Coordinates of C-alpha atoms and ligand atoms in Angstrom, one line a residue:
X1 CA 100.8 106.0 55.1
X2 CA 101.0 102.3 54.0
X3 CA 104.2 102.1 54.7
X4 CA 104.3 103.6 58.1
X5 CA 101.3 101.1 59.3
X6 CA 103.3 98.4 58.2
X7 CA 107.1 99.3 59.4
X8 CA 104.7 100.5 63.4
X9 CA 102.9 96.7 63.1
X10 CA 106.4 95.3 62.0
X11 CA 108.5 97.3 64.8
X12 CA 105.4 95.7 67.4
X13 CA 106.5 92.3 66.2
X14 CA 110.3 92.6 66.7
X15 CA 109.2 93.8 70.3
X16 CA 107.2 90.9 70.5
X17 CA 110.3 88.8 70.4
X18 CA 112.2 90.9 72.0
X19 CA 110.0 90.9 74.9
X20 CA 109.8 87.2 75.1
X21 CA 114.1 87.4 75.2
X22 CA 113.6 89.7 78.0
X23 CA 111.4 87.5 79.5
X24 CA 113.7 84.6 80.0
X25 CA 116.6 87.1 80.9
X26 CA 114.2 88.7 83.8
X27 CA 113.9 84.8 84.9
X28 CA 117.1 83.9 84.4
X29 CA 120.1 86.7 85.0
X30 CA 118.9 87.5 88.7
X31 CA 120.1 84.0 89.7
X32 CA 122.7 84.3 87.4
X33 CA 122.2 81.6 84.8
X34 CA 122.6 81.5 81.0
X35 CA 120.0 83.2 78.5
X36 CA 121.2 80.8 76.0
X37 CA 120.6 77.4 77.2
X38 CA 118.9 75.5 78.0
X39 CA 115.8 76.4 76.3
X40 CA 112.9 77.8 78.0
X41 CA 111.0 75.8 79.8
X42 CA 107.8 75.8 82.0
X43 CA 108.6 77.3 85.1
X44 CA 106.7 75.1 87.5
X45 CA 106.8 71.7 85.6
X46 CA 110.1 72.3 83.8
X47 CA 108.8 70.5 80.5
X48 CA 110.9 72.2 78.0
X49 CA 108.5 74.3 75.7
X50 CA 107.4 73.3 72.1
X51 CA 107.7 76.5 69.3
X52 CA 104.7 76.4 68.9
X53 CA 103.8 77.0 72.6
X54 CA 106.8 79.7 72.6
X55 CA 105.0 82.3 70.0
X56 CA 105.4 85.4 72.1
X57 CA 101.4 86.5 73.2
X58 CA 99.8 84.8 70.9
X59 CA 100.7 81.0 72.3
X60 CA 99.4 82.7 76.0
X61 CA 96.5 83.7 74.5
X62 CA 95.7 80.0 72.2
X63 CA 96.7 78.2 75.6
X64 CA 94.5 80.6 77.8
X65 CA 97.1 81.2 79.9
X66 CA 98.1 78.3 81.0
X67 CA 101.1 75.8 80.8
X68 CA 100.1 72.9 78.3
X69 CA 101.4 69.8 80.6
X70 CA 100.8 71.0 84.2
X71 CA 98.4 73.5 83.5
X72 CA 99.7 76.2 85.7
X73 CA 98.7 79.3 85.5
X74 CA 101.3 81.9 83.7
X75 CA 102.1 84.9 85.6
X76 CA 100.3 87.7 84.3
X77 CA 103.7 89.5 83.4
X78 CA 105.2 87.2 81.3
X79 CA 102.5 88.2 78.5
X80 CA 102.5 92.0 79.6
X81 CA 106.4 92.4 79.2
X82 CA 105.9 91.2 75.4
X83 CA 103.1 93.2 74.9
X84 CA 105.1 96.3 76.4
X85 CA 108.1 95.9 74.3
X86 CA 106.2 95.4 71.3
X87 CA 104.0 98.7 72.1
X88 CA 107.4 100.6 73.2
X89 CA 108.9 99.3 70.1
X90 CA 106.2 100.6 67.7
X91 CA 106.4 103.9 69.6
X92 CA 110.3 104.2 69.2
X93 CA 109.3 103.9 65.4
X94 CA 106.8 106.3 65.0
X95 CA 108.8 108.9 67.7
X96 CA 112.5 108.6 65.9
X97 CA 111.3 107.1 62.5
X98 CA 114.2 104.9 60.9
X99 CA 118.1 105.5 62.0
X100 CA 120.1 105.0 64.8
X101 CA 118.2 107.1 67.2
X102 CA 115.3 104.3 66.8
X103 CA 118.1 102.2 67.5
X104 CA 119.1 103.6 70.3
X105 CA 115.4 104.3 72.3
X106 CA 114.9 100.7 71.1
X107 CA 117.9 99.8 73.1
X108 CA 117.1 101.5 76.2
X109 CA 113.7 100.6 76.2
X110 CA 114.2 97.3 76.5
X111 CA 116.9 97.8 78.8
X112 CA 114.9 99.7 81.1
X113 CA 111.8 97.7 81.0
X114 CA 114.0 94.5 81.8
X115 CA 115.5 96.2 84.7
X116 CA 112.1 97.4 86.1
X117 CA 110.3 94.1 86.2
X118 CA 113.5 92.8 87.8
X119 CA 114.2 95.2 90.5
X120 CA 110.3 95.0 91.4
X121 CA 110.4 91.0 91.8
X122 CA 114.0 90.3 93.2
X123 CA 115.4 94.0 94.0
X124 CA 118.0 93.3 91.7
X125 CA 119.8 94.9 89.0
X126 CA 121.8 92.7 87.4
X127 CA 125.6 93.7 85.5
X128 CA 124.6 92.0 82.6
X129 CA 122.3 94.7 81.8
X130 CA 123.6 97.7 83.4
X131 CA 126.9 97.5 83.0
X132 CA 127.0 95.5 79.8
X133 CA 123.9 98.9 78.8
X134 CA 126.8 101.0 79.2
X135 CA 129.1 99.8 76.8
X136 CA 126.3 98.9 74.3
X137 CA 125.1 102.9 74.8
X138 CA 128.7 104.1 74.3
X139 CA 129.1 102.3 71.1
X140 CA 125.5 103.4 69.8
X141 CA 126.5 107.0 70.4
X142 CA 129.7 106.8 68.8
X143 CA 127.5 104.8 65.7
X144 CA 125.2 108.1 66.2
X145 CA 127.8 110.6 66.0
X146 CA 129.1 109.5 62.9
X147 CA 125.6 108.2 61.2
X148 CA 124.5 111.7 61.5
X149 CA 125.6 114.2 59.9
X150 CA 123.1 116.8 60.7
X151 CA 122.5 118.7 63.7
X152 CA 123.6 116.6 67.0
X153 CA 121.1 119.0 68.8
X154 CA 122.9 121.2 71.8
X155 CA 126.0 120.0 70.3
X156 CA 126.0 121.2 67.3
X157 CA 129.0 122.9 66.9
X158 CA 131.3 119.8 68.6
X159 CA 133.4 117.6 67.0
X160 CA 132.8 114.2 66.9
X161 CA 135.5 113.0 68.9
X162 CA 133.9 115.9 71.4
X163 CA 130.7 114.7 71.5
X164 CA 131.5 111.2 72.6
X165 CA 134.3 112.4 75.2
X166 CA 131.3 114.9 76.3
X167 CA 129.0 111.6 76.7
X168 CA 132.0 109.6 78.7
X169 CA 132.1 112.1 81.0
X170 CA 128.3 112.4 81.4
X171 CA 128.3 108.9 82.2
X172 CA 131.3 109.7 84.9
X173 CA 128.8 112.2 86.5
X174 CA 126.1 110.4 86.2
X175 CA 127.3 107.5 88.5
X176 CA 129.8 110.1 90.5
X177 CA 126.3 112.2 91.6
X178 CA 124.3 109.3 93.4
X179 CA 127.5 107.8 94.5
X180 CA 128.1 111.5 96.9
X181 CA 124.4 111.2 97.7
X182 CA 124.9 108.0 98.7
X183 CA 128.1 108.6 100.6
X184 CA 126.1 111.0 102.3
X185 CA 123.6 108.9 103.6
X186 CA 125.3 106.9 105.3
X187 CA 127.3 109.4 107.4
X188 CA 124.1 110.6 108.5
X189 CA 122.1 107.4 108.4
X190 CA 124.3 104.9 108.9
X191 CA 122.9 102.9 107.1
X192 CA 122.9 101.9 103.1
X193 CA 119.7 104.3 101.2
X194 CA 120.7 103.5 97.7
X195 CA 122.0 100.4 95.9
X196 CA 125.2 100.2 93.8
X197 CA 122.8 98.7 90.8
X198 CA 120.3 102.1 91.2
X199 CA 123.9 103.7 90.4
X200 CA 125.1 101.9 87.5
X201 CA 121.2 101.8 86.1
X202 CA 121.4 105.9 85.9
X203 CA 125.0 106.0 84.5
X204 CA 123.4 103.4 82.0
X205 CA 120.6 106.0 81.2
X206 CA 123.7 108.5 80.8
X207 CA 125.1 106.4 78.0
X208 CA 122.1 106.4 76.1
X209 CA 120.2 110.0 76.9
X210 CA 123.4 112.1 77.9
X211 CA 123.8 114.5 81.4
X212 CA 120.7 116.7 81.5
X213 CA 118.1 114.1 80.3
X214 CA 119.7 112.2 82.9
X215 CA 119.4 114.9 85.4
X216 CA 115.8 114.9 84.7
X217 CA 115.4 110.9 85.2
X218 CA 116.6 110.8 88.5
X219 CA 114.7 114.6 89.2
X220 CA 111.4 112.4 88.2
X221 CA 112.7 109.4 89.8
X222 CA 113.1 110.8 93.7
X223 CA 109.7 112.7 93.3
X224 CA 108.1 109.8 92.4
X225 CA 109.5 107.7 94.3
X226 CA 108.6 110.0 97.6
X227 CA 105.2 110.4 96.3
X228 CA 104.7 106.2 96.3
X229 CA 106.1 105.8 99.9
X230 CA 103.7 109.1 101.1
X231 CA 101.0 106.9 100.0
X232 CA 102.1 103.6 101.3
X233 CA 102.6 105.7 104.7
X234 CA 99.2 106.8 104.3
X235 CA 98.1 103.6 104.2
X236 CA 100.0 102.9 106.8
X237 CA 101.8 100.0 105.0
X238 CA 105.2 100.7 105.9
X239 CA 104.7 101.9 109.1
X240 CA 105.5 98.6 111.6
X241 CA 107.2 98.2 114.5
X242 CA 110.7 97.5 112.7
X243 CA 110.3 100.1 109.9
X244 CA 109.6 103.1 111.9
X245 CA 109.6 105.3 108.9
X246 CA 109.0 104.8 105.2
X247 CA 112.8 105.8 104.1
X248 CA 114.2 103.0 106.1
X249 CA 112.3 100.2 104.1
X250 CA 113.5 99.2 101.0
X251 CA 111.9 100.9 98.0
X252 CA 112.4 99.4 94.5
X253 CA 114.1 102.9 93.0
X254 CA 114.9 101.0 89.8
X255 CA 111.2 100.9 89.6
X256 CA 110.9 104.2 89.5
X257 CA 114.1 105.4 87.8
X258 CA 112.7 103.1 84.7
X259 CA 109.4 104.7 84.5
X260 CA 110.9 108.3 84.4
X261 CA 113.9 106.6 81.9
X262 CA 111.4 106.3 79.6
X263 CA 109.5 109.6 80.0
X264 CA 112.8 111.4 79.4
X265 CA 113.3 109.5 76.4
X266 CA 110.1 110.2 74.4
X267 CA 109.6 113.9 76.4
X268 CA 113.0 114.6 77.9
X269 CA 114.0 116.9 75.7
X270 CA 110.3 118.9 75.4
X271 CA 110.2 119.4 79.5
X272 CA 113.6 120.3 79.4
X273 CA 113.4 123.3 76.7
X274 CA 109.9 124.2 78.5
X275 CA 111.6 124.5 81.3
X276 CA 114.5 126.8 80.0
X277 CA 112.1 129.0 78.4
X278 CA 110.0 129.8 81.7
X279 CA 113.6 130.9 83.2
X280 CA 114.8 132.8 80.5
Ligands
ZN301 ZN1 104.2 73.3 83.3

């Protein structure tokens, strides 16, 4: 019992740091600049910060929210992403326990949670994390497939070597599927519905979750996503003179493909043998 309390607070505090990493890279890779250097710095004064001011929540909270020199305010999020990857980080811990599966959701939470906040504030999903998710996801399963010696879950019987060309090719369909979709659209439309980045993001959630936890991410994804632009139509938002309907304005998908990222990797596998047993 001890010991669990202490390795959930201990996960929260590795989140913690992690999340104030992921802060500077949601600043930072959308315009394409290092995550190493220089080091961070206020935002609207540009006064480079003191350690002491850079303790992830806990500096926010001692400084009220505020920059020390200029005293501008701190975006609300730059606290909230810390405090989400720390929570998601404790949850990966008491989910998966201790092994490379904990490794793995940690991964992908972080991953997803970056890409979220960036998509919502820019609309962009930047290669560093997608693409560079990918290959980090690959090796992780191949560490996984190896670490493990007990059941790998539906592929049980497979070889190694099976399993991770299995994974490959889930990837491979992963990106191939939104890529006809999106070929498809524009015949029709004419127009671009979803962005190369929404693609990579799903083949990225491949790598970690493999093909039908996937499926079930971008399932969750489109509902929710329609749901959100029935409301904004409701409220009548969207609906202007040059965006005659609510499919022709830009939604943030990533947004949404995040959210139901995550759901599929703490109840992915529940809904999807739930689901198997009402059809059987
Ligand atoms: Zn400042």
């Amino acid at each position: 019992m001890i010991f669990s309390v202490f390795f959930t607070f201990f996960a929260f505090l590795v989140g913690l740091a992690f999340g104030s990493f992921l802060n500077v890279c949601i600043v930072r890779l959308p315009q394409d600049e290092s995550v190493i250097r220089p080091r961070s710095r206020c935002p609207n004064c540009q006064t480079p910060l003191r350690t002491r001011d850079n303790v992830p929540l806990l500096s926010w909270l001692l400084l009220r929210g505020r920059c020390r020199s200029c005293r501008w305010q701190i975006p609300l999020h730059y606290p909230l992403v810390e405090l989400a990857t720390g929570v998601l980080f404790a949850v990966c811990f008491l989910h998966f326990g201790t092994g490379v599966h904990t490794l793995q959701a940690m991964t992908l939470s972080f991953l997803l949670l970056g890409l979220m906040v960036m998509d919502w504030q820019t609309g962009l999903l930047p290669d560093d994390l997608t693409l560079g998710g990918i290959f980090v996801g690959i090796l992780l399963y191949i560490l996984s497939v190896y670490a493990l010696p007990e059941p790998r879950g539906q592929l049980i019987l497979t070889a190694p070597e099976m399993a991770i060309v299995i994974r490959l090719l889930a990837i491979a369909g992963a990106a191939l599927l939104p890529l006809a979709v999106r070929w498809i659209y524009r015949k029709i439309r004419k127009r671009e519905g979803l962005g190369l980045g929404d693609v990579k993001m799903l083949a990225m959630i491949a790598a970690f979750l493999g093909f039908r936890q996937t499926m079930l991410t971008l399932f969750l994804a489109i509902v929710a996503g329609a749901m959100y632009a029935l409301l904004l139509l409701r409220k009548n938002h969207m609906v202007t003179a040059e965006e005659p309907s609510p499919w022709s304005a830009t939604l943030p998908f990533g947004v949404f493909l995040g959210l139901a990222g995550l759901y599929s990797l703490f109840f992915g596998e529940s809904t999807i043998s739930l689901y198997m047993r009402f059809f059987r």
